[in-house]
Amino acid sequence: MAIGVEQAVEVAPEHKKEETKPSILEAKYITPFLLVASLFPLWGFANDVTNPLVKAFKDIFMISNAQSSLVQFAFYLGYGVMAIPAAIFIRRFSYKSGILLGLGLYAIGASLFIPASIYMEFSFFLAALWILTCGLALLETTANPYVLSMGHPDTSTQRLNLAQAFNPIGSLTGMFVASSYILSELRVEAFREQEKAAHPEFAQMLPSEVDGKLTDALYNFAQNNPVEHQAMQAADLITVRGPYVAIAIVVAIMFFVFLFSKLPKTMSHAAPLTTSELKSTFQRLFANKCYLEGVVAQAFYVGAQIMCWTFVIHYGMTSVGLSASEAQSYNMVAMGIFLASRFICTFLLGFFRPGQLLMLLAMGGFVLSLGTIFVGGYTGLYCLIATSACMSLMFPTIYGIALKGMGEDASLASAGLVMAIVGGALMPPMQGSMIDGPALISGIPSVQTSFVLPLICFAMICLYGYRAHYKYAR
């Protein structure tokens, strides 16, 4: 009897401890978490100061929408190229080493905007963006699994959502800089406004017709006044490079902050990473259906996000009649919604399973995309920016679902999810080609019907959320 009492006394506290919900962030990880979380705004800034360059370079270099979309192809191609090498690098060395190398490449790529603007070559800008993004791939491949490892596995998705909540701060800053210091200062935009003022009859035309006539006027100006046009190009490219030079300086400072900071080791490096270990890790990953489907879902999510945030400027200009800077201001509203929704959805994850909430929000994105396509005008624009509320949860939640329980395989598994960001390289040029071509539906401008691509993306994400909730939940 005495033994039974002693057993009861010993077992009860253990049982109580098991029922206690683990904290999202332990005290010992607060400082390193905040330091690593400070990286998230850095790639948010790069993403969203770059998105408007698709429209800016189209007018500056007088190229098609498909050609200008190569900005996104070059930008996100870096993720596809660097993700696996980045994962091997941090597995061989450390999370801190990955952060330092990523910051170094980021600063170098941003600095290369200086010679690109001097030579006035579109391809040089693409190369600079690719190098910059190789650095971003290293940072994301490192920071995301590092945050997941800073605490209990059951709260890893919430912890990553919390860190990702810092990302829109950088995105909002990038959008503000793009609107206030790039788009509104471009001489080519001033030229378009002067043409509107000189032709009052444009007020009676559809926005898409006006946009076409302004483009024709720009081509005529370039042919008839080549010297003046070249001077306008040079001035605009100097305007474009300014924010990249500034962020290169900020990133260089961050490099030295991390260089002299002590970060906790949450991954063992006792044994060197061998070829056989790599092979066995990849075999485990390819056998994990939840993970593989997560990589595919992530590619569709990033594609949808980049398309919605890149072509909102085209949508505002051709379906509503806004200027580029005015359309970009709506992108800032979308990012504000995204930021608020990220905190709300992080809270809701305490009540919903990740897959369930992912599925519901993807359904919302699907419905709003229908409004973007078929309604048009300001209502369609409002539907487009409202999709940001639905997208806010998606990247970190797909990431958390796919990586849950990975252990030390997380660094290489993370590479696949970061590599999936290449969806942002492949899909925008496809949408740009659709905007250049005839509309899919008669009577609806091609810029509206092109949003069928994000519509498909949301359907695929919804399917993954459904399977994650009902098939892979554990």
Short mmCIF file of C-alpha atoms in Angstrom, two decimals:
data_model
loop_
_atom_site.label_atom_id
_atom_site.label_comp_id
_atom_site.label_asym_id
_atom_site.label_seq_id
_atom_site.Cartn_x
_atom_site.Cartn_y
_atom_site.Cartn_z
CA MET A 1 0.00 0.00 0.00
CA ALA A 2 2.84 2.36 0.88
CA ILE A 3 4.47 1.59 -2.47
CA GLY A 4 1.23 2.43 -4.27
CA VAL A 5 1.04 5.80 -2.52
CA GLU A 6 4.65 6.58 -3.41
CA GLN A 7 3.95 5.64 -7.02
CA ALA A 8 0.91 7.91 -7.07
CA VAL A 9 2.94 10.79 -5.66
CA GLU A 10 5.64 10.23 -8.28
CA VAL A 11 3.37 9.66 -11.28
CA ALA A 12 0.87 12.46 -10.73
CA PRO A 13 3.35 15.34 -11.24
CA GLU A 14 4.68 13.65 -14.39
CA HIS A 15 1.16 13.28 -15.75
CA LYS A 16 0.41 16.88 -14.96
CA LYS A 17 3.60 17.96 -16.71
CA GLU A 18 2.64 16.04 -19.83
CA GLU A 19 -0.67 17.91 -20.02
CA THR A 20 1.01 21.31 -19.71
CA LYS A 21 1.14 23.01 -23.09
CA PRO A 22 4.75 23.89 -24.05
CA SER A 23 5.55 27.58 -24.45
CA ILE A 24 6.07 29.04 -27.91
CA LEU A 25 9.42 30.52 -26.90
CA GLU A 26 11.59 29.62 -23.91
CA ALA A 27 13.41 32.39 -22.04
CA LYS A 28 16.86 31.17 -23.11
CA TYR A 29 15.94 31.57 -26.77
CA ILE A 30 14.38 35.06 -26.64
CA THR A 31 17.51 37.04 -27.56
CA PRO A 32 18.75 34.73 -30.36
CA PHE A 33 15.17 34.43 -31.65
CA LEU A 34 14.85 38.23 -31.93
CA LEU A 35 18.22 38.45 -33.63
CA VAL A 36 17.32 35.81 -36.21
CA ALA A 37 13.82 37.28 -36.61
CA SER A 38 15.50 40.58 -37.58
CA LEU A 39 16.58 38.82 -40.80
CA PHE A 40 12.99 38.27 -41.93
CA PRO A 41 12.35 41.96 -42.77
CA LEU A 42 15.54 41.98 -44.86
CA TRP A 43 14.24 39.57 -47.47
CA GLY A 44 10.76 41.09 -47.15
CA PHE A 45 12.25 44.43 -48.18
CA ALA A 46 14.13 42.89 -51.12
CA ASN A 47 11.03 41.07 -52.36
CA ASP A 48 8.75 44.08 -52.36
CA VAL A 49 11.09 46.81 -53.49
CA THR A 50 11.78 44.53 -56.48
CA ASN A 51 8.18 43.68 -57.47
CA PRO A 52 7.44 47.15 -58.93
CA LEU A 53 10.58 46.92 -61.06
CA VAL A 54 8.62 44.67 -63.42
CA LYS A 55 6.50 47.64 -64.44
CA ALA A 56 9.31 50.20 -64.09
CA PHE A 57 11.74 48.29 -66.32
CA LYS A 58 8.98 47.67 -68.87
CA ASP A 59 8.66 51.42 -69.41
CA ILE A 60 12.33 52.35 -68.91
CA PHE A 61 13.67 49.76 -71.37
CA MET A 62 10.47 49.65 -73.49
CA ILE A 63 10.07 45.88 -73.37
CA SER A 64 7.05 43.57 -73.16
CA ASN A 65 5.35 42.39 -69.97
CA ALA A 66 6.80 38.92 -70.52
CA GLN A 67 10.32 40.33 -70.88
CA SER A 68 10.02 42.63 -67.86
CA SER A 69 8.76 39.65 -65.83
CA LEU A 70 12.27 38.22 -66.19
CA VAL A 71 12.98 40.42 -63.18
CA GLN A 72 11.01 37.92 -61.11
CA PHE A 73 12.51 34.98 -62.98
CA ALA A 74 16.06 36.13 -62.14
CA PHE A 75 15.11 37.10 -58.60
CA TYR A 76 13.49 33.81 -57.64
CA LEU A 77 15.77 31.60 -59.72
CA GLY A 78 18.41 32.16 -57.05
CA TYR A 79 16.29 30.16 -54.62
CA GLY A 80 16.16 27.21 -57.00
CA VAL A 81 19.90 27.27 -57.61
CA MET A 82 21.16 27.94 -54.10
CA ALA A 83 18.70 26.14 -51.79
CA ILE A 84 20.30 22.66 -51.82
CA PRO A 85 23.92 23.92 -51.64
CA ALA A 86 22.84 26.24 -48.82
CA ALA A 87 21.35 23.35 -46.84
CA ILE A 88 24.51 21.24 -47.29
CA PHE A 89 26.62 24.22 -46.25
CA ILE A 90 24.76 24.87 -42.99
CA ARG A 91 24.60 21.14 -42.24
CA ARG A 92 28.38 20.94 -42.68
CA PHE A 93 29.14 24.09 -40.72
CA SER A 94 26.44 25.90 -38.72
CA TYR A 95 23.35 28.06 -38.87
CA LYS A 96 25.50 31.09 -38.07
CA SER A 97 27.83 30.38 -41.01
CA GLY A 98 24.83 30.17 -43.33
CA ILE A 99 23.55 33.53 -42.09
CA LEU A 100 26.93 35.21 -42.61
CA LEU A 101 27.39 33.87 -46.15
CA GLY A 102 23.81 34.83 -47.01
CA LEU A 103 24.27 38.39 -45.78
CA GLY A 104 27.51 38.67 -47.75
CA LEU A 105 25.91 37.63 -51.06
CA TYR A 106 22.92 39.87 -50.37
CA ALA A 107 25.18 42.92 -49.93
CA ILE A 108 27.24 42.10 -53.04
CA GLY A 109 24.16 41.63 -55.24
CA ALA A 110 22.59 44.89 -54.09
CA SER A 111 25.88 46.75 -54.66
CA LEU A 112 26.03 45.51 -58.26
CA PHE A 113 23.10 47.80 -59.09
CA ILE A 114 25.72 50.56 -59.32
CA PRO A 115 27.59 49.19 -62.38
CA ALA A 116 24.29 47.94 -63.85
CA SER A 117 22.87 51.47 -63.82
CA ILE A 118 26.07 52.90 -65.30
CA TYR A 119 26.09 50.46 -68.24
CA MET A 120 22.28 50.74 -68.62
CA GLU A 121 21.93 47.04 -69.42
CA PHE A 122 18.78 45.16 -68.41
CA SER A 123 20.71 41.87 -68.28
CA PHE A 124 23.16 43.36 -65.75
CA PHE A 125 20.27 44.14 -63.41
CA LEU A 126 19.04 40.55 -63.78
CA ALA A 127 22.48 39.21 -62.85
CA ALA A 128 22.65 41.48 -59.79
CA LEU A 129 19.21 40.32 -58.66
CA TRP A 130 20.22 36.67 -59.10
CA ILE A 131 23.32 37.09 -56.90
CA LEU A 132 21.29 38.99 -54.31
CA THR A 133 18.72 36.20 -54.24
CA CYS A 134 21.35 33.52 -53.76
CA GLY A 135 22.04 35.32 -50.50
CA LEU A 136 18.34 35.39 -49.66
CA ALA A 137 18.12 31.64 -50.31
CA LEU A 138 20.91 31.04 -47.81
CA LEU A 139 19.20 33.27 -45.24
CA GLU A 140 15.81 31.61 -45.61
CA THR A 141 17.23 28.09 -45.71
CA THR A 142 19.01 28.92 -42.47
CA ALA A 143 16.59 31.13 -40.55
CA ASN A 144 13.40 29.11 -40.98
CA PRO A 145 14.62 25.75 -39.60
CA TYR A 146 16.71 27.59 -37.00
CA VAL A 147 13.55 29.22 -35.62
CA LEU A 148 11.73 25.87 -35.73
CA SER A 149 14.53 24.33 -33.64
CA MET A 150 14.36 26.97 -30.90
CA GLY A 151 11.93 25.15 -28.64
CA HIS A 152 9.38 22.37 -28.45
CA PRO A 153 8.35 20.71 -31.76
CA ASP A 154 4.62 21.07 -30.93
CA THR A 155 4.91 24.86 -31.00
CA SER A 156 7.28 25.06 -33.96
CA THR A 157 4.62 26.21 -36.45
CA GLN A 158 3.42 28.97 -34.10
CA ARG A 159 7.03 30.02 -33.48
CA LEU A 160 7.73 30.25 -37.20
CA ASN A 161 4.52 32.21 -37.76
CA LEU A 162 5.66 34.62 -35.04
CA ALA A 163 9.05 35.10 -36.73
CA GLN A 164 7.42 35.43 -40.14
CA ALA A 165 5.25 38.20 -38.70
CA PHE A 166 8.36 40.40 -38.86
CA ASN A 167 8.65 39.79 -42.60
CA PRO A 168 5.82 42.14 -43.65
CA ILE A 169 7.52 45.00 -41.78
CA GLY A 170 10.33 44.80 -44.33
CA SER A 171 7.81 44.28 -47.12
CA LEU A 172 5.86 47.40 -46.15
CA THR A 173 9.10 49.37 -46.03
CA GLY A 174 10.07 48.06 -49.46
CA MET A 175 6.66 48.98 -50.89
CA PHE A 176 6.83 52.45 -49.38
CA VAL A 177 10.32 53.02 -50.79
CA ALA A 178 9.22 51.71 -54.20
CA SER A 179 6.20 54.00 -54.24
CA SER A 180 7.79 57.14 -52.77
CA TYR A 181 11.38 56.96 -54.02
CA ILE A 182 11.17 54.93 -57.25
CA LEU A 183 7.82 54.93 -59.06
CA SER A 184 6.81 58.49 -58.15
CA GLU A 185 10.26 59.82 -59.12
CA LEU A 186 10.60 58.12 -62.51
CA ARG A 187 10.75 60.51 -65.43
CA VAL A 188 8.93 57.98 -67.59
CA GLU A 189 5.95 58.23 -65.23
CA ALA A 190 6.08 62.01 -65.47
CA PHE A 191 6.02 61.60 -69.26
CA ARG A 192 2.87 59.47 -69.04
CA GLU A 193 1.14 62.05 -66.83
CA GLN A 194 2.06 64.84 -69.24
CA GLU A 195 0.57 62.85 -72.11
CA LYS A 196 -2.65 62.38 -70.17
CA ALA A 197 -2.85 66.11 -69.47
CA ALA A 198 -2.23 66.90 -73.16
CA HIS A 199 -5.05 64.60 -74.32
CA PRO A 200 -8.27 65.27 -72.38
CA GLU A 201 -10.08 62.82 -74.65
CA PHE A 202 -8.33 60.00 -72.76
CA ALA A 203 -10.80 60.58 -69.91
CA GLN A 204 -13.56 59.13 -72.11
CA MET A 205 -11.65 55.93 -72.90
CA LEU A 206 -11.26 52.66 -71.04
CA PRO A 207 -8.15 52.51 -68.81
CA SER A 208 -6.72 49.66 -70.90
CA GLU A 209 -7.06 51.76 -74.09
CA VAL A 210 -5.37 54.75 -72.43
CA ASP A 211 -2.48 52.57 -71.26
CA GLY A 212 -1.91 51.37 -74.83
CA LYS A 213 -1.89 54.91 -76.22
CA LEU A 214 0.58 56.08 -73.56
CA THR A 215 2.88 53.20 -74.45
CA ASP A 216 2.69 54.15 -78.13
CA ALA A 217 3.51 57.77 -77.24
CA LEU A 218 6.59 56.63 -75.34
CA TYR A 219 7.81 54.59 -78.33
CA ASN A 220 7.32 57.60 -80.63
CA PHE A 221 9.25 59.82 -78.21
CA ALA A 222 12.16 57.34 -78.12
CA GLN A 223 12.33 57.21 -81.93
CA ASN A 224 11.99 60.94 -82.53
CA ASN A 225 14.11 62.14 -79.59
CA PRO A 226 16.73 59.44 -78.91
CA VAL A 227 19.13 61.70 -76.97
CA GLU A 228 16.43 63.00 -74.63
CA HIS A 229 15.05 59.51 -74.18
CA GLN A 230 18.46 58.10 -73.28
CA ALA A 231 18.93 60.87 -70.71
CA MET A 232 15.53 59.98 -69.24
CA GLN A 233 16.57 56.31 -69.04
CA ALA A 234 19.85 57.16 -67.29
CA ALA A 235 18.09 59.33 -64.71
CA ASP A 236 15.47 56.65 -64.02
CA LEU A 237 18.07 53.91 -63.56
CA ILE A 238 19.92 56.07 -61.02
CA THR A 239 16.59 56.43 -59.20
CA VAL A 240 16.10 52.66 -59.25
CA ARG A 241 19.56 51.86 -57.86
CA GLY A 242 19.30 54.17 -54.83
CA PRO A 243 17.32 51.85 -52.50
CA TYR A 244 19.57 48.90 -53.37
CA VAL A 245 22.71 50.81 -52.43
CA ALA A 246 21.06 51.78 -49.14
CA ILE A 247 20.03 48.20 -48.30
CA ALA A 248 23.54 46.98 -49.19
CA ILE A 249 24.89 49.23 -46.42
CA VAL A 250 22.27 47.99 -43.92
CA VAL A 251 23.00 44.35 -44.75
CA ALA A 252 26.76 44.92 -44.37
CA ILE A 253 26.13 46.28 -40.86
CA MET A 254 23.97 43.23 -40.04
CA PHE A 255 26.84 41.01 -41.21
CA PHE A 256 29.12 42.39 -38.51
CA VAL A 257 26.36 42.23 -35.88
CA PHE A 258 26.00 38.48 -36.48
CA LEU A 259 29.75 37.98 -36.82
CA PHE A 260 30.29 39.13 -33.24
CA SER A 261 27.10 37.61 -31.75
CA LYS A 262 26.91 34.29 -29.93
CA LEU A 263 24.11 32.08 -31.21
CA PRO A 264 22.96 28.78 -29.63
CA LYS A 265 23.81 25.53 -31.38
CA THR A 266 20.60 23.59 -31.92
CA MET A 267 22.03 21.20 -34.50
CA SER A 268 24.81 18.72 -33.88
CA HIS A 269 27.94 18.87 -36.04
CA ALA A 270 29.90 16.24 -34.17
CA ALA A 271 30.30 14.06 -37.27
CA PRO A 272 31.07 15.30 -40.78
CA LEU A 273 28.29 15.10 -43.36
CA THR A 274 29.12 12.19 -45.64
CA THR A 275 27.80 11.21 -49.05
CA SER A 276 26.02 8.20 -47.56
CA GLU A 277 24.34 10.43 -44.96
CA LEU A 278 23.19 12.77 -47.70
CA LYS A 279 21.82 9.84 -49.68
CA SER A 280 19.95 8.38 -46.72
CA THR A 281 18.53 11.81 -45.83
CA PHE A 282 17.24 12.35 -49.34
CA GLN A 283 15.74 8.85 -49.35
CA ARG A 284 13.81 9.66 -46.16
CA LEU A 285 12.61 12.93 -47.63
CA PHE A 286 11.43 11.38 -50.90
CA ALA A 287 9.53 8.75 -48.91
CA ASN A 288 7.69 11.45 -46.93
CA LYS A 289 4.54 12.29 -48.92
CA CYS A 290 3.47 15.09 -46.59
CA TYR A 291 6.82 16.77 -47.17
CA LEU A 292 6.85 16.30 -50.95
CA GLU A 293 3.31 17.63 -51.30
CA GLY A 294 4.34 20.53 -49.07
CA VAL A 295 7.13 21.45 -51.50
CA VAL A 296 4.63 21.50 -54.38
CA ALA A 297 2.11 23.52 -52.35
CA GLN A 298 4.84 25.99 -51.42
CA ALA A 299 5.72 26.52 -55.09
CA PHE A 300 2.08 27.30 -55.86
CA TYR A 301 1.83 29.63 -52.86
CA VAL A 302 4.91 31.66 -53.75
CA GLY A 303 3.75 31.86 -57.36
CA ALA A 304 0.35 33.17 -56.25
CA GLN A 305 1.88 35.71 -53.86
CA ILE A 306 4.34 37.10 -56.38
CA MET A 307 1.74 37.32 -59.13
CA CYS A 308 -0.80 39.09 -56.90
CA TRP A 309 1.74 41.59 -55.58
CA THR A 310 3.57 42.17 -58.87
CA PHE A 311 0.63 42.64 -61.21
CA VAL A 312 -1.54 44.69 -58.87
CA ILE A 313 0.18 47.68 -60.51
CA HIS A 314 -0.80 46.50 -63.98
CA TYR A 315 -4.32 45.77 -62.72
CA GLY A 316 -4.70 49.22 -61.17
CA MET A 317 -3.39 50.99 -64.26
CA THR A 318 -5.29 49.05 -66.94
CA SER A 319 -8.55 48.14 -65.16
CA VAL A 320 -8.98 51.20 -62.93
CA GLY A 321 -6.90 53.93 -64.58
CA LEU A 322 -4.46 54.64 -61.74
CA SER A 323 -0.90 55.84 -62.09
CA ALA A 324 1.91 53.43 -61.19
CA SER A 325 2.55 55.07 -57.80
CA GLU A 326 -1.18 55.15 -57.02
CA ALA A 327 -1.50 51.45 -57.87
CA GLN A 328 1.54 50.71 -55.70
CA SER A 329 -0.20 52.43 -52.76
CA TYR A 330 -2.87 49.73 -52.97
CA ASN A 331 -0.09 47.19 -52.75
CA MET A 332 0.89 48.83 -49.47
CA VAL A 333 -2.69 48.46 -48.24
CA ALA A 334 -2.52 44.78 -49.20
CA MET A 335 0.68 44.38 -47.19
CA GLY A 336 -0.90 46.09 -44.18
CA ILE A 337 -3.74 43.59 -44.39
CA PHE A 338 -1.18 40.79 -44.74
CA LEU A 339 0.68 41.96 -41.64
CA ALA A 340 -2.46 42.25 -39.48
CA SER A 341 -3.72 38.89 -40.71
CA ARG A 342 -0.39 37.21 -39.90
CA PHE A 343 -0.76 38.09 -36.20
CA ILE A 344 -4.43 37.12 -36.20
CA CYS A 345 -3.75 33.78 -37.87
CA THR A 346 -0.89 33.05 -35.47
CA PHE A 347 -3.42 33.48 -32.67
CA LEU A 348 -6.00 31.31 -34.46
CA LEU A 349 -3.47 28.48 -34.73
CA GLY A 350 -4.05 28.01 -31.01
CA PHE A 351 -7.60 26.90 -31.84
CA PHE A 352 -7.34 25.36 -35.33
CA ARG A 353 -5.03 22.70 -36.66
CA PRO A 354 -2.58 24.17 -39.22
CA GLY A 355 -3.92 22.16 -42.16
CA GLN A 356 -7.50 23.08 -41.38
CA LEU A 357 -6.82 26.82 -41.25
CA LEU A 358 -4.66 26.60 -44.37
CA MET A 359 -7.50 24.94 -46.26
CA LEU A 360 -10.09 27.54 -45.19
CA LEU A 361 -7.93 30.51 -46.13
CA ALA A 362 -7.02 28.99 -49.50
CA MET A 363 -10.74 28.69 -50.20
CA GLY A 364 -11.06 32.38 -49.39
CA GLY A 365 -8.22 33.22 -51.80
CA PHE A 366 -9.96 31.20 -54.52
CA VAL A 367 -13.25 33.09 -54.12
CA LEU A 368 -11.52 36.49 -54.06
CA SER A 369 -9.61 35.60 -57.22
CA LEU A 370 -12.94 35.00 -58.96
CA GLY A 371 -13.93 38.55 -58.03
CA THR A 372 -10.61 39.86 -59.35
CA ILE A 373 -11.20 38.16 -62.70
CA PHE A 374 -14.91 38.73 -63.33
CA VAL A 375 -15.81 41.96 -61.48
CA GLY A 376 -12.99 44.32 -62.40
CA GLY A 377 -12.75 48.02 -61.56
CA TYR A 378 -12.27 49.10 -57.97
CA THR A 379 -14.25 46.13 -56.65
CA GLY A 380 -11.95 43.72 -58.47
CA LEU A 381 -8.95 45.65 -57.15
CA TYR A 382 -10.32 45.36 -53.60
CA CYS A 383 -10.74 41.60 -54.10
CA LEU A 384 -7.14 41.40 -55.28
CA ILE A 385 -5.68 43.19 -52.26
CA ALA A 386 -7.96 41.20 -49.91
CA THR A 387 -6.27 37.96 -51.03
CA SER A 388 -3.34 39.10 -48.88
CA ALA A 389 -5.40 38.36 -45.77
CA CYS A 390 -5.71 34.77 -46.96
CA MET A 391 -2.06 34.44 -48.00
CA SER A 392 -0.59 35.68 -44.71
CA LEU A 393 -0.68 32.27 -43.04
CA MET A 394 0.38 30.13 -45.96
CA PHE A 395 4.18 30.16 -46.26
CA PRO A 396 5.10 29.47 -42.61
CA THR A 397 2.20 27.05 -42.12
CA ILE A 398 3.07 24.94 -45.16
CA TYR A 399 6.67 25.10 -43.96
CA GLY A 400 5.77 23.99 -40.44
CA ILE A 401 3.48 21.15 -41.58
CA ALA A 402 6.06 19.79 -44.01
CA LEU A 403 8.99 19.97 -41.57
CA LYS A 404 7.30 18.82 -38.38
CA GLY A 405 9.29 16.07 -36.65
CA MET A 406 12.20 16.24 -39.09
CA GLY A 407 14.93 16.63 -36.45
CA GLU A 408 18.36 17.19 -38.01
CA ASP A 409 16.91 16.38 -41.44
CA ALA A 410 15.18 19.77 -41.21
CA SER A 411 18.13 21.68 -42.70
CA LEU A 412 18.07 19.67 -45.93
CA ALA A 413 14.29 19.38 -45.93
CA SER A 414 14.13 23.14 -45.57
CA ALA A 415 16.15 23.44 -48.77
CA GLY A 416 13.37 21.79 -50.76
CA LEU A 417 10.82 24.22 -49.37
CA VAL A 418 13.08 27.19 -50.07
CA MET A 419 13.81 25.82 -53.54
CA ALA A 420 10.03 25.78 -54.07
CA ILE A 421 10.22 29.58 -54.05
CA VAL A 422 11.29 29.11 -57.67
CA GLY A 423 7.53 29.11 -58.28
CA GLY A 424 7.92 32.87 -58.09
CA ALA A 425 10.35 32.68 -61.00
CA LEU A 426 8.22 30.52 -63.28
CA MET A 427 4.69 31.86 -62.86
CA PRO A 428 5.03 35.66 -63.25
CA PRO A 429 6.49 35.37 -66.80
CA MET A 430 3.54 33.12 -67.63
CA GLN A 431 1.13 35.77 -66.36
CA GLY A 432 3.07 38.49 -68.18
CA SER A 433 2.65 36.54 -71.43
CA MET A 434 -1.07 36.23 -70.75
CA ILE A 435 -1.32 40.00 -70.25
CA ASP A 436 0.53 40.60 -73.54
CA GLY A 437 -1.76 38.20 -75.39
CA PRO A 438 -5.50 38.14 -76.06
CA ALA A 439 -7.93 37.87 -73.14
CA LEU A 440 -9.11 34.37 -72.22
CA ILE A 441 -12.68 35.64 -71.91
CA SER A 442 -14.17 38.02 -74.49
CA GLY A 443 -15.05 41.41 -73.07
CA ILE A 444 -12.74 41.13 -70.05
CA PRO A 445 -9.25 42.76 -70.23
CA SER A 446 -6.39 40.30 -70.39
CA VAL A 447 -4.87 41.70 -67.19
CA GLN A 448 -7.99 40.48 -65.34
CA THR A 449 -8.22 37.06 -66.97
CA SER A 450 -4.51 36.50 -66.29
CA PHE A 451 -5.41 36.07 -62.60
CA VAL A 452 -6.71 32.62 -63.42
CA LEU A 453 -3.16 31.51 -62.57
CA PRO A 454 -3.39 32.60 -58.88
CA LEU A 455 -6.87 31.02 -58.86
CA ILE A 456 -5.35 27.64 -59.78
CA CYS A 457 -2.63 28.13 -57.17
CA PHE A 458 -5.15 28.66 -54.37
CA ALA A 459 -7.01 25.52 -55.43
CA MET A 460 -3.82 23.46 -55.11
CA ILE A 461 -3.00 24.97 -51.70
CA CYS A 462 -6.53 24.17 -50.52
CA LEU A 463 -6.01 20.55 -51.56
CA TYR A 464 -2.77 20.35 -49.54
CA GLY A 465 -4.47 21.89 -46.50
CA TYR A 466 -7.23 19.28 -46.79
CA ARG A 467 -4.76 16.40 -47.00
CA ALA A 468 -2.60 17.81 -44.21
CA HIS A 469 -5.63 18.04 -41.92
CA TYR A 470 -7.40 14.81 -42.74
CA LYS A 471 -4.60 12.48 -43.87
CA TYR A 472 -1.28 13.66 -42.42
CA ALA A 473 -2.38 15.23 -39.10
CA ARG A 474 -0.36 13.81 -36.27
#
